[in-house]
Tab-separated table of C-alpha atoms in Angstrom:
chain	number	residue	atom	x	y	z
I	17	UNK	CA	-144.918	-19.624	66.736
I	18	UNK	CA	-141.254	-18.234	65.362
I	19	UNK	CA	-140.937	-20.341	62.432
I	20	UNK	CA	-142.901	-23.271	61.376
I	21	UNK	CA	-140.985	-26.314	59.942
I	22	UNK	CA	-143.778	-28.327	57.563
I	23	UNK	CA	-142.810	-30.894	55.250
I	24	UNK	CA	-139.561	-32.161	55.077
I	25	UNK	CA	-139.427	-36.127	54.467
I	26	UNK	CA	-135.895	-36.233	53.301
I	27	UNK	CA	-134.618	-39.126	55.602
I	28	UNK	CA	-131.893	-38.491	58.159
I	29	UNK	CA	-132.749	-34.654	56.771
I	30	UNK	CA	-132.834	-32.185	59.772
I	31	UNK	CA	-135.137	-28.977	59.798
I	32	UNK	CA	-131.555	-27.578	61.654
I	33	UNK	CA	-128.802	-28.963	62.018
I	34	UNK	CA	-125.865	-27.184	64.170
I	35	UNK	CA	-121.947	-27.329	63.940
I	36	UNK	CA	-119.472	-26.231	66.479
I	37	UNK	CA	-122.150	-23.090	67.275
I	38	UNK	CA	-121.177	-21.501	70.482
I	39	UNK	CA	-123.937	-21.428	71.778
I	40	UNK	CA	-127.142	-22.993	70.429
I	41	UNK	CA	-130.717	-22.238	70.884
I	42	UNK	CA	-133.780	-23.498	69.047
I	43	UNK	CA	-136.182	-21.391	70.708
I	44	UNK	CA	-139.861	-20.888	69.476
I	45	UNK	CA	-140.090	-23.718	66.534
I	46	UNK	CA	-142.911	-25.738	65.662
I	47	UNK	CA	-142.175	-28.659	63.490
I	48	UNK	CA	-144.455	-31.081	61.832
I	49	UNK	CA	-143.555	-33.537	59.380
I	50	UNK	CA	-141.035	-34.455	59.290
I	51	UNK	CA	-138.135	-36.871	59.867
I	52	UNK	CA	-136.028	-35.278	61.846
I	53	UNK	CA	-136.784	-31.247	63.237
I	54	UNK	CA	-132.992	-30.964	65.346
I	55	UNK	CA	-130.313	-31.880	64.934
I	56	UNK	CA	-127.125	-30.778	67.437
I	57	UNK	CA	-124.198	-32.441	66.506
I	58	UNK	CA	-121.462	-30.260	68.713
I	59	UNK	CA	-122.536	-26.970	70.799
I	60	UNK	CA	-120.102	-25.467	73.616
I	61	UNK	CA	-124.268	-24.322	75.385
I	62	UNK	CA	-126.966	-25.669	73.583
I	63	UNK	CA	-130.684	-24.514	74.715
I	64	UNK	CA	-133.617	-26.484	73.514
I	65	UNK	CA	-137.120	-24.871	74.864
I	66	UNK	CA	-140.402	-24.203	73.716
I	67	UNK	CA	-140.863	-25.655	70.461
I	68	UNK	CA	-144.004	-28.399	69.051
I	69	UNK	CA	-142.452	-31.701	67.409
I	70	UNK	CA	-145.011	-32.878	65.854
I	71	UNK	CA	-145.573	-36.205	63.654
I	72	UNK	CA	-141.722	-36.419	63.285
I	73	UNK	CA	-141.120	-39.885	61.567
I	74	UNK	CA	-138.009	-41.698	60.196
I	75	UNK	CA	-136.255	-40.649	62.399
I	76	UNK	CA	-135.965	-38.697	66.337
I	77	UNK	CA	-137.845	-35.299	66.486
I	78	UNK	CA	-134.716	-34.045	68.437
I	79	UNK	CA	-131.272	-36.417	68.815
I	80	UNK	CA	-127.910	-34.549	70.458
I	81	UNK	CA	-124.786	-36.025	69.638
I	82	UNK	CA	-123.621	-37.464	67.512
I	83	UNK	CA	-120.442	-39.081	65.567
I	84	UNK	CA	-118.927	-35.565	64.228
I	85	UNK	CA	-115.702	-33.920	65.081
I	86	UNK	CA	-117.240	-31.596	67.329
I	87	UNK	CA	-119.333	-32.247	70.313
I	88	UNK	CA	-122.048	-31.964	72.737
I	89	UNK	CA	-120.359	-29.800	76.015
I	90	UNK	CA	-123.869	-29.619	77.490
I	91	UNK	CA	-127.760	-29.888	76.577
I	92	UNK	CA	-130.535	-27.839	78.035
I	93	UNK	CA	-134.030	-29.374	76.503
I	94	UNK	CA	-136.996	-27.694	78.322
I	95	UNK	CA	-140.752	-26.861	77.637
I	96	UNK	CA	-141.312	-28.552	74.927
I	97	UNK	CA	-143.819	-30.586	72.806
I	98	UNK	CA	-143.345	-33.848	71.578
I	99	UNK	CA	-146.441	-35.719	70.056
I	100	UNK	CA	-146.997	-38.384	67.532
I	101	UNK	CA	-142.985	-39.469	67.005
I	102	UNK	CA	-141.543	-42.573	65.776
I	103	UNK	CA	-138.911	-43.984	67.091
I	104	UNK	CA	-138.718	-41.268	69.815
I	105	UNK	CA	-139.186	-37.685	70.421
I	106	UNK	CA	-135.259	-37.557	72.004
I	107	UNK	CA	-132.172	-38.846	71.080
I	108	UNK	CA	-128.398	-38.074	72.917
I	109	UNK	CA	-125.572	-40.424	72.057
I	110	UNK	CA	-122.107	-40.243	73.014
I	111	UNK	CA	-121.196	-42.567	71.459
I	112	UNK	CA	-116.750	-40.881	70.926
I	113	UNK	CA	-117.407	-41.616	75.156
I	114	UNK	CA	-116.867	-38.006	75.178
I	115	UNK	CA	-116.448	-36.731	79.115
I	116	UNK	CA	-117.689	-33.492	79.363
I	117	UNK	CA	-120.312	-33.935	77.772
I	118	UNK	CA	-124.013	-33.326	80.042
I	119	UNK	CA	-127.809	-33.154	79.303
I	120	UNK	CA	-130.686	-31.055	81.474
I	121	UNK	CA	-133.909	-32.905	79.662
I	122	UNK	CA	-136.936	-31.052	81.991
I	123	UNK	CA	-139.931	-30.118	82.432
I	124	UNK	CA	-140.706	-31.130	78.720
I	125	UNK	CA	-144.404	-33.208	76.908
I	126	UNK	CA	-143.891	-36.679	75.531
I	127	UNK	CA	-146.682	-38.176	74.179
I	128	UNK	CA	-148.053	-40.076	72.049
I	129	UNK	CA	-144.700	-41.638	70.066
I	130	UNK	CA	-144.636	-44.942	68.474
I	131	UNK	CA	-141.814	-45.874	70.326
I	132	UNK	CA	-138.898	-44.397	72.621
I	133	UNK	CA	-139.693	-41.167	74.403
I	134	UNK	CA	-136.012	-40.080	75.886
I	135	UNK	CA	-133.030	-42.290	75.164
I	136	UNK	CA	-129.952	-42.490	75.905
I	137	UNK	CA	-127.835	-44.659	73.343
I	138	UNK	CA	-123.983	-44.959	73.210
I	139	UNK	CA	-123.830	-42.091	76.387
I	140	UNK	CA	-121.089	-44.091	78.775
I	141	UNK	CA	-118.251	-42.317	80.105
I	142	UNK	CA	-119.855	-38.997	82.003
I	143	UNK	CA	-117.943	-37.774	84.383
I	144	UNK	CA	-120.733	-35.499	85.788
I	145	UNK	CA	-124.394	-36.334	86.218
I	146	UNK	CA	-126.984	-35.384	83.680
I	147	UNK	CA	-130.335	-35.189	83.947
I	148	UNK	CA	-134.405	-36.104	83.541
I	149	UNK	CA	-136.739	-34.857	85.578
I	150	UNK	CA	-139.833	-33.408	85.738
I	151	UNK	CA	-141.189	-34.584	82.273
I	152	UNK	CA	-144.532	-36.579	81.491
I	153	UNK	CA	-144.712	-39.103	79.600
I	154	UNK	CA	-147.297	-40.524	77.846
I	155	UNK	CA	-149.052	-43.769	76.065
I	156	UNK	CA	-145.300	-43.757	74.422
I	157	UNK	CA	-145.045	-47.195	72.724
I	158	UNK	CA	-142.012	-49.092	73.536
I	159	UNK	CA	-141.309	-46.754	77.135
I	160	UNK	CA	-140.837	-43.319	77.666
I	161	UNK	CA	-137.458	-44.103	78.680
I	162	UNK	CA	-134.459	-45.676	76.865
I	163	UNK	CA	-130.996	-46.012	78.442
I	164	UNK	CA	-129.278	-48.518	76.222
I	165	UNK	CA	-126.507	-49.772	73.788
I	166	UNK	CA	-123.319	-49.345	75.319
I	167	UNK	CA	-124.379	-46.712	77.885
I	168	UNK	CA	-121.812	-47.706	80.911
I	169	UNK	CA	-120.855	-45.255	83.207
I	170	UNK	CA	-123.433	-43.273	81.929
I	171	UNK	CA	-124.020	-40.615	84.912
I	172	UNK	CA	-127.470	-40.789	84.657
I	173	UNK	CA	-130.038	-39.148	86.499
I	174	UNK	CA	-133.951	-40.289	86.662
I	175	UNK	CA	-135.874	-37.831	88.563
I	176	UNK	CA	-139.352	-36.442	89.071
I	177	UNK	CA	-140.650	-37.475	86.254
I	178	UNK	CA	-144.615	-38.932	85.375
I	179	UNK	CA	-144.878	-41.392	83.388
I	180	UNK	CA	-147.978	-43.716	82.796
I	181	UNK	CA	-148.911	-46.207	80.728
I	182	UNK	CA	-145.318	-47.137	79.524
I	183	UNK	CA	-141.931	-46.645	81.781
I	184	UNK	CA	-137.831	-47.050	82.067
I	185	UNK	CA	-136.903	-49.575	80.339
I	186	UNK	CA	-133.379	-50.600	80.392
I	187	UNK	CA	-130.649	-52.791	79.260
I	188	UNK	CA	-129.431	-54.097	82.240
I	189	UNK	CA	-126.883	-51.430	82.928
I	190	UNK	CA	-128.228	-49.799	85.953
I	191	UNK	CA	-126.597	-50.683	89.887
I	192	UNK	CA	-129.083	-52.331	91.652
I	193	UNK	CA	-128.104	-51.008	95.314
């Protein structure tokens, strides 16, 4: 690991916070015993890859998007390990309904989170699809994948994920067609 972040227990105090970076790359780090490892509040292009997140308690290990003056255009999250996170591993939000936001979350291991594996909450109005694919989500407390909380017109593609001992939880927003 390039950098090791440990024992950062300030509630909602991330180890790394990114506002308005063009691009932002967080690669090859270890986050252990922290509340939030990485918070990408605004970036033209964000790459979060090859990181290990262990024992992140109090907030999600990785947060993308938020209520700021900046927007996240695209976030590519891949080849990360998330273990023992509460309330979950990855949290994506788009409360301002920024139509250009997309995410690509793939080839990650998400296991033993005490809540949700990957969460899309207040994620709405995206014109281009975001995808969650080729991840392994296992033994997560509530669900491997959660979509809800005002996430209408989210434009999400969920495919080729391996989920065992958990699954997909949604708040009635998935079209039955």
